[in-house]
Amino acid sequence: MSKNQNLGGFDMVLGLSQNTINYQFMKLHQRNFIKRKWSVMVGNVLNPPEGEKPFHEEATDAQFKGKLDRWVVLQKQIAEARQAGKWADIGKLVDTLNAEKLNFDYAWDAVLEAPTVEIISKDTHNLYFNLSFSSGNLYYRAEQTSEVKIFSLKDTLYSFTTPVGRLKINKNQMIMEADNEMSNLIRNSGISEADFRIESLFLNFENANISTFDKDRSRFPENSTLPLQIAIESYFNLMLAGSENPYVLGYGVTRPEIKSTKAMFQPTSLEYSTSFSSKTDPKTPLPGQFSAFNFMMMLDGDSPEKSQSTGVLPSSLIELGKDTTATTDGVFAIGSVQFEDYLKSLDDYLVGVFESKPDVTVENGSFQNVDGKWTMKASHDGKRKDDKIKTVYTLIRKPISNSELGITVEYEFHVHIEVHIIAKIIGEFEVKRIDLSTAGQYTYNDIKEKGKVGSFKFLIKNGKEGRFDLEHSLDAPKIAFDSNPQIIGGDFFTVLLQILSFIFLWPIKIVEGIINQIAVDLGSSSTSQENKRIEELRSLDVLNQTNKVILPLGKTYTYKNLRFLQDKAMVAYDISYAIVVEK
C-alpha cells in the first residue's frame, strides 16, 4: 500500500483546478443544463395544508408573465381588503386565487449567472457554492393575505456550503458530452460497460444546509434574507428532486476487477478531496486559482491506509504545475513507487535483449539492487581453441533526471573481457591472463582508442492519449587493454592477435548486435522476433487512468511537462483539456 503523504496516501491523484471546475459550470450554464433563467412559481411551502406537498409551475414566458402579474394583483387586493377589514371580499379573492391556481408563496423571474464554487481552507470535503443573478426579481408572499413583496436580484450573490455527493450511475445518465467519451473508452478498451464502475461526483444540495448562507461572501437586498433563504432552499429541493443533477464535478470510472494488461496503472477505487491554496499568480492574481479538487485513485485493489491524514494533501498539486498559465487545467501525479513499475518494464526489455543473444546468460534473469543501484550482469563464456574468453556485460541504471522534453532514464553499459591463455601439457593450466574493459586505457593493434563506458539513454515524453512516448540515444561502449599489452613478449604476440580477432568476431559483435536491436526496436514500427517487450512498452497506455476521470464537457486530455519530482516522490504531468467543438 502507498504511504506517499504528498498524494494523501493514494497511488495517483488528478488535481483539477478550481478554475476548471468553474469553467465547466459556465459551459453547463451556457448550454442550459444549468438553467439560465429561473421562471417558476411555487406554492405550499410556507404553510402547506395538511396532507399537501409543495408544488411548482414553470411556463412559457407569455404564460408566466400573465400569471405572475395576475397573482401580484390579487395578492394586493387581498392585502387591501384585509387592511380595510373586508373579510367577505378576502374570502372571494382567495377563492379566485385557488380557482385560477395562483395560490403561490413565492416566484422567481430572474436570470442566473454561471454559478461558481470555491475550495474551502481546512475543509477537504465541502465547497462554497455561489449563486449570483444578473437581473430579475424574487416575488415573495409572507402570508396568504399578504401583499407580494418584490426584491430586485440584480448583482445579488447567495453563497452557502455544500458537500460533494457520489452516486453509481450508468453511461446513459452522463450529461453533455461525457457519455460519448465513455463510449469511446469502452470501445477502445474492447470490454463491456458492465466491467466498469461509473460514479458521478456532484454538488449534494440534498445534504446541504442551504438556508445557512455565508455572510462574508453573500450580498443581497435589505430585508430579503428570509425570503432568499426560503426560496433558494425550496428551489433546489423542488427543481432537482427526481431529476438529473447538472452540478457535476466529474465522473470517476474504475474497474473493480482488472482483466487487461494494456494499461499499466489502472485504478480500482476512487475517492475525492479538496486542497485549498492561498497562492496567486502575481501577474493575474485570482483567489483560489491554485486550489484543486482531487480525484484520488488506488491501484490493483489496494486501499489507502486509514488515518486522519488520509486524502489530505499537504499542498495543492496545482502549485506544483510547471505551467501555471490558464492553459493548465490540472496536475496529474503518480507516486514514484508506482512509476518504478514502468522503469521495471524498461529494465525487463533490456534483460530480454541480452537474453535473446546466443549463449548469453543474465544473472538471476533480472536487474538486481546492488549497493542501491539497479544493476544487470550478463555473461558469455567462449573459447578459441583451448583459450577461454569470459565476457561480462554490466548495465547500471542511473538516477532518473528531468529535461525540457521529459524524463531521462540512462543506463551505463560496462564491458569486461577476461582472456585466459591455456596451455595443455600434462593437464591444463593458465599461462597468461589478459583483461580488456571499458575502463581500459591501453591501445594495441586494432584497438586504437581508449576504453569508454557506453550509454543507453531513454527519453520518456508525454504522448497522446495517456501514453509515454519513448525515444532513445545509444552510445556504444569501447574497450581497451587494462594493462600495457606491449610488455607481452615471445609467442604471446601471435596468440594475442588471434584472440583479438576472436574478440571482434564474437564479444564485440554481440555488443553491436545489442545496440542495433535496440535502435531497430525503438526506431521503427517493427519489433525483432526475439523480443516483444518494447512493443508492449510503446503501446502501453500508461496514463489510461486519467481517461477515467471524465468531465461533462467531454474534453480530450492533453499532457505536457512530464517530470520527476524527487522531493515529492512523484512523477507529474500538467494537464490541459481540448474542448469538444459544438456543431
Coordinates of C-alpha atoms in Angstrom, one line a residue:
M1 CA 0.0 0.0 0.0
S2 CA 1.1 3.5 -0.7
K3 CA 2.4 5.7 2.1
N4 CA 3.1 8.8 0.0
Q5 CA 1.5 11.6 2.0
N6 CA 2.2 14.1 -0.7
L7 CA -0.6 12.2 -2.5
G8 CA -2.7 11.9 0.6
G9 CA -1.7 8.2 0.9
F10 CA -3.0 7.3 -2.5
D11 CA -1.2 5.9 -5.6
M12 CA -2.4 8.5 -8.1
V13 CA -4.1 11.9 -7.8
L14 CA -5.6 14.1 -10.5
G15 CA -5.8 17.6 -9.1
L16 CA -8.4 19.6 -11.1
S17 CA -8.1 23.3 -10.7
Q18 CA -10.9 25.4 -9.2
N19 CA -10.9 27.5 -12.3
T20 CA -11.5 24.4 -14.5
I21 CA -14.5 23.3 -12.4
N22 CA -15.9 26.8 -12.7
Y23 CA -15.3 26.9 -16.4
Q24 CA -17.2 23.7 -16.7
F25 CA -20.1 25.1 -14.8
M26 CA -20.0 28.1 -17.2
K27 CA -20.4 25.8 -20.2
L28 CA -23.1 23.8 -18.5
H29 CA -24.9 27.1 -17.9
Q30 CA -24.4 28.3 -21.4
R31 CA -26.0 25.1 -22.8
N32 CA -28.8 25.4 -20.3
F33 CA -28.0 22.1 -18.4
I34 CA -27.8 24.5 -15.5
K35 CA -30.9 26.7 -16.1
R36 CA -30.0 30.2 -17.1
K37 CA -33.5 31.6 -16.4
W38 CA -35.4 30.9 -13.3
S39 CA -39.0 31.4 -14.2
V40 CA -41.0 29.4 -11.6
M41 CA -43.9 29.9 -9.2
V42 CA -44.0 27.9 -6.0
G43 CA -46.8 27.1 -3.5
N44 CA -47.5 25.2 -0.4
V45 CA -44.0 26.0 1.0
L46 CA -44.7 28.3 4.0
N47 CA -47.9 26.9 5.4
P48 CA -49.0 23.9 3.4
P49 CA -52.4 22.4 4.1
E50 CA -52.2 19.1 5.9
G51 CA -51.5 16.3 3.5
E52 CA -50.5 18.5 0.6
K53 CA -47.0 18.9 -0.7
P54 CA -45.2 21.9 -2.2
F55 CA -45.7 22.4 -5.9
H56 CA -44.2 24.5 -8.6
E57 CA -45.1 25.6 -12.0
E58 CA -42.9 26.6 -14.9
A59 CA -44.5 28.0 -18.1
T60 CA -43.6 29.8 -21.3
D61 CA -42.6 33.4 -21.0
A62 CA -46.0 34.7 -22.1
Q63 CA -48.0 32.4 -19.8
F64 CA -45.6 33.0 -16.9
K65 CA -45.7 36.8 -17.1
G66 CA -49.5 36.8 -17.2
K67 CA -49.9 34.5 -14.2
L68 CA -47.2 36.4 -12.3
D69 CA -48.9 39.8 -12.8
R70 CA -52.3 38.3 -12.0
W71 CA -51.0 36.8 -8.8
V72 CA -49.4 40.1 -7.7
V73 CA -52.6 42.0 -8.4
L74 CA -54.8 39.5 -6.5
Q75 CA -52.5 39.5 -3.5
K76 CA -52.5 43.3 -3.4
Q77 CA -56.3 43.3 -3.4
I78 CA -56.4 40.7 -0.6
A79 CA -53.9 42.8 1.5
E80 CA -56.0 45.9 0.9
A81 CA -59.2 44.1 1.9
R82 CA -57.5 42.8 5.0
Q83 CA -56.4 46.3 6.0
A84 CA -60.0 47.6 5.4
G85 CA -61.4 44.6 7.4
K86 CA -63.5 43.4 4.4
W87 CA -63.4 39.7 5.3
A88 CA -66.0 38.7 2.8
D89 CA -64.0 40.2 0.0
I90 CA -60.9 38.4 1.2
G91 CA -62.8 35.0 1.1
K92 CA -63.9 35.7 -2.5
L93 CA -60.4 36.8 -3.6
V94 CA -58.8 33.7 -2.0
D95 CA -61.4 31.5 -3.8
T96 CA -60.3 33.2 -7.0
L97 CA -56.7 32.5 -6.3
N98 CA -57.5 28.8 -5.8
A99 CA -59.8 28.7 -8.8
E100 CA -57.1 30.2 -11.1
K101 CA -54.4 28.1 -9.4
L102 CA -52.4 31.1 -8.3
N103 CA -52.1 30.3 -4.6
F104 CA -48.3 30.7 -4.6
D105 CA -45.8 31.6 -1.8
Y106 CA -43.0 32.9 -4.0
A107 CA -41.9 33.2 -7.6
W108 CA -38.6 33.6 -9.4
D109 CA -38.3 35.7 -12.5
A110 CA -34.6 36.1 -12.8
V111 CA -31.5 35.5 -14.9
L112 CA -28.9 33.3 -13.2
E113 CA -25.2 33.9 -13.9
A114 CA -22.9 30.9 -14.2
P115 CA -22.6 29.6 -10.7
T116 CA -19.1 29.0 -9.2
V117 CA -17.5 27.0 -6.4
E118 CA -14.6 27.8 -4.1
I119 CA -12.3 25.4 -2.3
I120 CA -12.5 25.9 1.5
S121 CA -9.5 26.3 3.7
K122 CA -9.1 23.4 6.2
D123 CA -12.2 21.6 4.8
T124 CA -11.3 18.8 2.4
H125 CA -14.9 17.6 1.7
N126 CA -17.1 20.6 1.3
L127 CA -17.2 23.5 -1.2
Y128 CA -18.6 27.1 -1.2
F129 CA -21.3 27.3 -3.8
N130 CA -22.0 30.8 -5.1
L131 CA -25.3 31.7 -6.8
S132 CA -25.5 35.1 -8.5
F133 CA -28.1 36.8 -10.6
S134 CA -27.6 39.4 -13.3
S135 CA -31.2 40.6 -13.4
G136 CA -34.7 39.9 -12.4
N137 CA -36.8 39.7 -9.2
L138 CA -37.8 37.5 -6.4
Y139 CA -41.6 37.7 -5.5
Y140 CA -42.4 36.7 -2.0
R141 CA -45.7 36.4 -0.1
A142 CA -45.1 36.0 3.7
E143 CA -48.8 35.0 4.4
Q144 CA -51.8 34.1 2.4
T145 CA -53.3 37.5 3.0
S146 CA -50.1 39.5 2.5
E147 CA -49.1 41.7 -0.5
V148 CA -46.4 40.3 -2.7
K149 CA -43.0 41.9 -1.9
I150 CA -40.7 42.3 -4.9
F151 CA -36.9 42.1 -4.4
S152 CA -34.5 43.1 -7.2
L153 CA -31.9 40.4 -7.7
K154 CA -29.5 42.4 -9.8
D155 CA -26.0 41.7 -8.6
T156 CA -27.3 39.5 -5.8
L157 CA -25.0 36.8 -4.5
Y158 CA -26.0 34.0 -2.2
S159 CA -23.2 31.7 -1.0
F160 CA -23.5 28.6 1.1
T161 CA -21.6 25.4 1.9
T162 CA -22.4 22.1 0.1
P163 CA -20.9 18.6 0.5
V164 CA -19.9 16.5 -2.5
G165 CA -22.1 13.6 -3.3
R166 CA -21.2 10.4 -5.2
L167 CA -23.6 8.1 -6.9
K168 CA -23.2 5.0 -9.1
I169 CA -24.7 5.6 -12.5
N170 CA -24.8 4.1 -15.9
K171 CA -23.4 5.6 -19.1
N172 CA -26.8 6.9 -20.3
Q173 CA -27.0 9.1 -17.2
M174 CA -23.9 11.0 -18.0
I175 CA -24.6 14.5 -19.2
M176 CA -23.4 16.7 -22.1
E177 CA -20.5 15.0 -24.0
A178 CA -19.5 12.7 -21.1
D179 CA -21.5 9.7 -22.4
N180 CA -19.7 9.9 -25.8
E181 CA -16.3 9.9 -24.0
M182 CA -17.4 6.9 -22.0
S183 CA -18.5 5.2 -25.2
N184 CA -15.0 5.8 -26.7
L185 CA -13.4 4.4 -23.6
I186 CA -15.5 1.3 -23.7
R187 CA -14.9 0.8 -27.5
N188 CA -11.1 1.3 -27.2
S189 CA -10.8 -1.0 -24.2
G190 CA -12.5 -3.8 -26.0
I191 CA -14.6 -4.7 -23.0
S192 CA -18.2 -4.0 -21.9
E193 CA -19.8 -1.3 -19.8
A194 CA -20.5 -3.9 -17.2
D195 CA -16.8 -4.2 -16.5
F196 CA -16.6 -0.5 -15.4
R197 CA -17.9 1.3 -12.4
I198 CA -19.1 4.8 -13.2
E199 CA -19.6 7.2 -10.3
S200 CA -20.9 10.8 -10.5
L201 CA -19.3 13.3 -8.2
F202 CA -21.8 16.2 -7.8
L203 CA -22.8 19.0 -5.5
N204 CA -25.0 17.3 -3.0
F205 CA -27.6 20.0 -2.3
E206 CA -29.9 17.4 -0.6
N207 CA -27.5 17.2 2.3
A208 CA -26.5 20.9 2.3
N209 CA -27.8 23.4 4.8
I210 CA -28.8 25.8 2.1
S211 CA -30.5 28.3 4.4
T212 CA -27.3 28.9 6.3
F213 CA -25.6 31.3 4.0
D214 CA -22.0 32.7 4.3
K215 CA -22.4 36.3 5.4
D216 CA -18.9 37.4 4.2
R217 CA -19.5 36.2 0.7
S218 CA -23.1 36.9 0.2
R219 CA -24.8 40.2 -0.8
F220 CA -28.5 40.8 -1.4
P221 CA -31.2 43.4 -0.9
E222 CA -32.1 44.7 2.5
N223 CA -34.8 42.8 4.3
S224 CA -34.6 39.9 1.8
T225 CA -32.7 37.5 4.0
L226 CA -35.6 35.2 5.0
P227 CA -37.3 35.2 1.6
L228 CA -34.0 34.3 -0.1
Q229 CA -33.2 31.6 2.4
I230 CA -36.7 30.0 1.9
A231 CA -36.9 30.5 -1.8
I232 CA -33.4 29.2 -2.7
E233 CA -33.6 26.1 -0.4
S234 CA -37.1 25.3 -1.8
Y235 CA -35.9 25.8 -5.4
F236 CA -33.1 23.3 -5.1
N237 CA -35.3 20.8 -3.2
L238 CA -38.1 21.0 -5.7
M239 CA -36.3 21.6 -9.1
L240 CA -33.6 19.0 -8.6
A241 CA -35.7 16.3 -6.9
G242 CA -36.2 13.3 -9.1
S243 CA -34.1 14.8 -11.9
E244 CA -30.5 14.6 -13.0
N245 CA -28.3 16.9 -11.0
P246 CA -26.4 19.1 -13.6
Y247 CA -23.9 20.4 -11.0
V248 CA -21.5 17.6 -11.8
L249 CA -17.8 17.9 -10.9
G250 CA -16.8 14.9 -12.9
Y251 CA -17.3 11.2 -13.4
G252 CA -14.9 8.7 -11.9
V253 CA -14.5 5.5 -13.9
T254 CA -12.8 2.5 -12.3
R255 CA -12.6 -1.2 -12.9
P256 CA -13.0 -3.2 -9.7
E257 CA -11.6 -6.3 -11.4
I258 CA -8.5 -5.9 -13.7
K259 CA -8.9 -8.1 -16.7
S260 CA -6.5 -6.5 -19.1
T261 CA -2.8 -5.5 -19.0
K262 CA -3.0 -2.9 -21.7
A263 CA -2.8 -0.1 -19.1
M264 CA 0.0 -0.3 -16.6
F265 CA -1.7 1.9 -14.0
Q266 CA -5.4 1.0 -13.7
P267 CA -7.4 2.4 -10.8
T268 CA -9.7 0.0 -8.9
S269 CA -11.0 2.6 -6.5
L270 CA -11.7 6.3 -6.4
E271 CA -12.0 8.9 -3.6
Y272 CA -12.0 12.6 -3.6
S273 CA -10.9 15.6 -1.5
T274 CA -10.1 19.2 -2.0
S275 CA -6.8 21.2 -1.5
F276 CA -7.0 24.9 -0.7
S277 CA -4.2 27.2 -1.8
S278 CA -3.8 30.9 -0.9
K279 CA -1.2 31.2 -3.6
T280 CA -1.9 33.6 -6.6
D281 CA -0.2 34.5 -9.8
P282 CA 1.4 37.9 -9.3
K283 CA 0.6 38.9 -12.9
T284 CA -3.1 37.9 -12.8
P285 CA -4.0 37.3 -9.1
L286 CA -7.3 35.5 -8.7
P287 CA -8.5 33.9 -5.4
G288 CA -8.3 30.2 -5.5
Q289 CA -6.5 29.8 -8.8
F290 CA -4.1 27.3 -7.3
S291 CA -6.8 25.4 -5.3
A292 CA -7.7 21.9 -6.5
F293 CA -10.5 19.3 -6.5
N294 CA -8.7 15.9 -6.2
F295 CA -9.7 12.7 -7.8
M296 CA -7.7 10.1 -5.8
M297 CA -7.1 6.6 -7.0
M298 CA -5.6 3.3 -5.8
L299 CA -4.3 0.5 -7.9
D300 CA -4.6 -3.2 -8.0
G301 CA -7.4 -3.5 -5.4
D302 CA -5.3 -1.8 -2.7
S303 CA -6.8 0.5 -0.1
P304 CA -5.2 3.6 1.4
E305 CA -4.1 3.4 5.0
K306 CA -6.8 4.8 7.2
S307 CA -5.8 7.8 9.3
Q308 CA -6.8 11.3 9.9
S309 CA -4.5 12.5 7.2
T310 CA -5.7 10.1 4.5
G311 CA -6.8 12.1 1.5
V312 CA -5.3 15.3 2.9
L313 CA -2.6 16.6 0.6
P314 CA 0.0 18.9 2.2
S315 CA -0.4 21.3 -0.7
S316 CA -2.4 21.7 -3.8
L317 CA -1.0 19.8 -6.8
I318 CA -1.8 22.9 -8.9
E319 CA 1.1 24.7 -7.1
L320 CA 3.4 22.0 -8.5
G321 CA 2.4 22.8 -12.1
K322 CA 5.3 23.8 -14.3
D323 CA 3.0 25.8 -16.5
T324 CA 0.8 28.0 -14.3
T325 CA -1.0 29.8 -17.1
A326 CA -4.6 29.5 -17.9
T327 CA -3.8 26.6 -20.3
T328 CA -3.2 24.3 -17.5
D329 CA -6.4 22.8 -16.1
G330 CA -4.8 20.3 -13.6
V331 CA -1.9 18.3 -12.5
F332 CA -1.7 14.5 -12.5
A333 CA 0.7 12.8 -10.2
I334 CA 1.8 9.2 -9.9
G335 CA 3.7 8.0 -6.8
S336 CA 7.4 7.2 -7.6
V337 CA 6.9 3.8 -6.1
Q338 CA 4.2 3.1 -8.8
F339 CA 6.3 4.7 -11.5
E340 CA 9.0 2.3 -10.7
D341 CA 6.8 -0.3 -12.3
Y342 CA 7.3 1.4 -15.7
L343 CA 11.1 1.5 -15.1
K344 CA 11.0 -2.1 -14.2
S345 CA 9.4 -2.8 -17.6
L346 CA 12.2 -0.9 -19.3
D347 CA 14.7 -3.0 -17.3
D348 CA 12.9 -6.2 -18.4
Y349 CA 13.2 -5.1 -22.0
L350 CA 16.9 -4.7 -21.8
V351 CA 17.2 -8.1 -20.0
G352 CA 15.3 -9.6 -22.8
V353 CA 17.6 -8.1 -25.4
F354 CA 20.6 -9.7 -23.8
E355 CA 18.9 -13.0 -23.2
S356 CA 18.0 -13.2 -26.9
K357 CA 21.6 -13.4 -27.8
P358 CA 23.0 -17.0 -28.1
D359 CA 24.8 -18.3 -25.1
V360 CA 24.4 -15.1 -23.1
T361 CA 23.1 -15.6 -19.5
V362 CA 21.7 -12.8 -17.3
E363 CA 22.4 -13.2 -13.7
N364 CA 19.2 -14.1 -11.8
G365 CA 17.3 -13.2 -15.0
S366 CA 16.8 -9.6 -14.0
F367 CA 18.2 -6.4 -12.6
Q368 CA 19.3 -6.6 -9.0
N369 CA 19.7 -3.9 -6.4
V370 CA 23.5 -3.7 -5.8
D371 CA 24.5 -1.1 -3.3
G372 CA 21.4 1.0 -4.0
K373 CA 21.9 0.8 -7.8
W374 CA 19.7 -1.3 -10.2
T375 CA 22.3 -3.4 -11.9
M376 CA 22.2 -6.2 -14.5
K377 CA 25.1 -8.5 -15.2
A378 CA 25.1 -10.7 -18.3
S379 CA 27.9 -13.1 -19.2
H380 CA 29.1 -15.2 -22.0
D381 CA 31.8 -17.9 -21.9
G382 CA 33.6 -18.5 -25.2
K383 CA 36.6 -20.5 -26.4
R384 CA 39.3 -20.1 -29.1
K385 CA 40.9 -23.5 -29.3
D386 CA 42.0 -24.1 -25.7
D387 CA 42.0 -20.5 -24.7
K388 CA 39.0 -19.2 -22.7
I389 CA 37.3 -15.9 -23.1
K390 CA 34.8 -14.7 -20.5
T391 CA 32.8 -11.6 -21.2
V392 CA 30.7 -9.8 -18.6
Y393 CA 28.2 -7.1 -19.7
T394 CA 27.0 -4.8 -16.9
L395 CA 24.2 -2.3 -17.1
I396 CA 23.7 0.2 -14.3
R397 CA 20.5 2.3 -14.2
K398 CA 21.4 5.8 -13.1
P399 CA 19.0 8.0 -11.1
I400 CA 16.3 9.4 -13.4
S401 CA 16.6 13.1 -14.4
N402 CA 14.5 15.7 -16.0
S403 CA 15.0 17.5 -19.3
E404 CA 13.0 20.1 -21.2
L405 CA 11.4 17.2 -23.1
G406 CA 10.6 14.8 -20.4
I407 CA 12.2 12.2 -18.1
T408 CA 15.6 10.7 -18.9
V409 CA 16.5 7.2 -17.9
E410 CA 20.1 6.3 -18.6
Y411 CA 21.9 3.0 -18.3
E412 CA 25.7 2.8 -18.1
F413 CA 27.0 0.0 -20.3
H414 CA 30.2 -1.6 -18.9
V415 CA 32.0 -4.4 -20.6
H416 CA 34.8 -6.6 -19.1
I417 CA 36.6 -9.3 -21.1
E418 CA 38.9 -11.9 -19.5
V419 CA 41.2 -13.8 -21.8
H420 CA 42.8 -16.9 -20.3
I421 CA 45.6 -18.3 -22.4
I422 CA 45.7 -22.0 -21.7
A423 CA 48.5 -24.5 -22.2
K424 CA 47.9 -28.2 -22.2
I425 CA 51.0 -30.3 -21.4
I426 CA 50.1 -32.5 -18.5
G427 CA 46.7 -31.3 -17.7
E428 CA 45.5 -27.7 -18.3
F429 CA 46.9 -24.6 -16.8
E430 CA 46.8 -20.9 -17.4
V431 CA 49.9 -19.3 -18.7
K432 CA 48.6 -15.8 -19.3
R433 CA 45.6 -13.7 -18.5
I434 CA 44.8 -10.5 -20.4
D435 CA 42.0 -8.2 -19.4
L436 CA 40.2 -5.7 -21.6
S437 CA 37.3 -3.4 -20.5
T438 CA 35.5 -0.1 -20.9
A439 CA 37.9 1.2 -18.2
G440 CA 41.0 0.1 -20.2
Q441 CA 43.5 2.8 -21.0
Y442 CA 45.9 1.0 -23.3
T443 CA 45.6 0.5 -27.0
Y444 CA 47.2 -2.0 -29.3
N445 CA 46.9 -3.1 -32.9
D446 CA 43.2 -3.0 -34.0
I447 CA 42.2 -1.5 -30.6
K448 CA 43.0 2.1 -31.4
E449 CA 41.0 4.1 -28.7
K450 CA 40.9 4.0 -25.0
G451 CA 38.0 2.3 -23.3
K452 CA 34.8 4.2 -22.6
V453 CA 31.7 3.3 -20.8
G454 CA 28.7 3.1 -23.1
S455 CA 25.3 4.5 -22.6
F456 CA 21.6 3.7 -23.3
K457 CA 19.5 6.8 -22.8
F458 CA 15.8 6.6 -23.0
L459 CA 13.7 9.8 -23.0
I460 CA 10.1 9.3 -21.7
K461 CA 8.0 12.0 -23.2
N462 CA 4.3 12.9 -22.7
G463 CA 2.4 11.3 -25.5
K464 CA -1.1 11.4 -26.9
E465 CA -4.0 9.8 -25.1
G466 CA -2.1 9.0 -22.0
R467 CA 0.9 7.2 -23.4
F468 CA 4.6 7.5 -22.6
D469 CA 6.4 8.1 -25.9
L470 CA 9.9 6.5 -25.8
E471 CA 12.9 8.0 -27.6
H472 CA 16.4 6.8 -27.4
S473 CA 20.0 7.7 -27.9
L474 CA 22.7 5.0 -27.8
D475 CA 26.4 5.4 -27.3
A476 CA 28.3 2.1 -27.9
P477 CA 31.0 1.1 -25.3
K478 CA 34.6 1.0 -26.3
I479 CA 37.1 -1.5 -24.9
A480 CA 40.9 -1.3 -24.4
F481 CA 43.5 -3.1 -22.5
D482 CA 43.6 -2.8 -18.8
S483 CA 47.4 -3.1 -18.8
N484 CA 50.0 -2.4 -21.3
P485 CA 49.9 -5.2 -23.9
Q486 CA 53.3 -4.2 -25.4
I487 CA 55.1 -5.8 -22.5
I488 CA 53.9 -9.2 -23.7
G489 CA 56.7 -11.0 -25.3
G490 CA 57.6 -14.1 -27.3
D491 CA 54.8 -16.2 -28.9
F492 CA 52.1 -14.4 -26.9
F493 CA 52.0 -11.6 -29.6
T494 CA 50.8 -14.2 -32.2
V495 CA 48.3 -15.6 -29.8
L496 CA 47.1 -12.1 -28.7
L497 CA 46.5 -11.1 -32.4
Q498 CA 44.4 -14.3 -32.9
I499 CA 42.4 -13.6 -29.7
L500 CA 41.8 -10.0 -30.7
S501 CA 40.3 -11.3 -34.0
F502 CA 38.1 -13.6 -32.0
I503 CA 37.0 -10.7 -29.7
F504 CA 36.0 -8.6 -32.6
L505 CA 34.2 -11.6 -34.1
W506 CA 32.2 -12.5 -31.0
P507 CA 32.0 -10.3 -27.9
I508 CA 32.2 -7.0 -29.9
K509 CA 29.7 -8.3 -32.4
I510 CA 27.3 -9.1 -29.5
V511 CA 27.7 -5.5 -28.3
E512 CA 27.0 -4.2 -31.8
G513 CA 24.0 -6.6 -32.1
I514 CA 22.5 -5.4 -28.8
I515 CA 22.9 -1.7 -29.8
N516 CA 21.5 -2.3 -33.3
Q517 CA 18.5 -4.3 -32.0
I518 CA 17.5 -1.5 -29.5
A519 CA 17.9 1.0 -32.3
V520 CA 15.6 -1.0 -34.6
D521 CA 13.1 -1.8 -31.9
L522 CA 12.7 1.9 -30.9
G523 CA 13.2 3.4 -34.3
S524 CA 10.6 1.6 -36.3
S525 CA 7.2 0.0 -36.1
S526 CA 8.5 -3.5 -36.4
T527 CA 10.0 -5.4 -33.5
S528 CA 12.5 -8.1 -33.5
Q529 CA 11.1 -11.6 -33.2
E530 CA 13.4 -12.3 -30.3
N531 CA 11.8 -9.7 -28.1
K532 CA 8.4 -8.2 -27.9
R533 CA 8.7 -6.3 -24.7
I534 CA 9.5 -3.0 -26.4
E535 CA 6.3 -3.3 -28.4
E536 CA 4.4 -3.6 -25.1
L537 CA 6.2 -0.5 -23.8
R538 CA 5.3 1.5 -26.9
S539 CA 1.6 0.6 -26.9
L540 CA 1.3 0.7 -23.1
D541 CA -1.5 3.2 -22.1
V542 CA 0.5 4.2 -19.0
L543 CA -1.8 7.1 -18.1
N544 CA -5.0 5.3 -19.0
Q545 CA -6.3 6.2 -15.6
T546 CA -6.7 9.9 -16.5
N547 CA -9.1 9.0 -19.2
K548 CA -11.1 7.5 -16.4
V549 CA -11.9 10.9 -14.9
I550 CA -14.4 12.2 -17.4
L551 CA -15.7 15.7 -17.4
P552 CA -19.3 16.5 -18.6
L553 CA -17.6 18.7 -21.3
G554 CA -16.3 15.6 -22.9
K555 CA -12.9 17.2 -23.2
T556 CA -9.8 15.4 -24.6
Y557 CA -6.8 15.4 -22.3
T558 CA -3.5 17.0 -23.4
Y559 CA -0.4 16.1 -21.4
K560 CA 2.7 18.2 -21.1
N561 CA 5.7 18.9 -18.9
L562 CA 6.3 15.3 -17.7
R563 CA 8.8 15.5 -14.9
F564 CA 10.1 13.7 -11.8
L565 CA 9.7 15.5 -8.5
Q566 CA 12.2 13.7 -6.3
D567 CA 11.5 15.7 -3.2
K568 CA 7.8 14.9 -3.5
A569 CA 8.4 11.3 -4.5
M570 CA 6.1 11.6 -7.5
V571 CA 6.1 11.9 -11.3
A572 CA 3.8 14.7 -12.5
Y573 CA 2.1 15.9 -15.7
D574 CA 0.5 19.2 -16.4
I575 CA -2.9 18.5 -18.0
S576 CA -5.0 20.6 -20.3
Y577 CA -8.3 19.8 -21.9
A578 CA -9.2 20.4 -25.5
I579 CA -12.9 21.4 -25.6
V580 CA -15.3 19.5 -27.8
V581 CA -16.3 21.8 -30.7
E582 CA -20.0 22.4 -30.7
K583 CA -21.6 22.0 -34.1

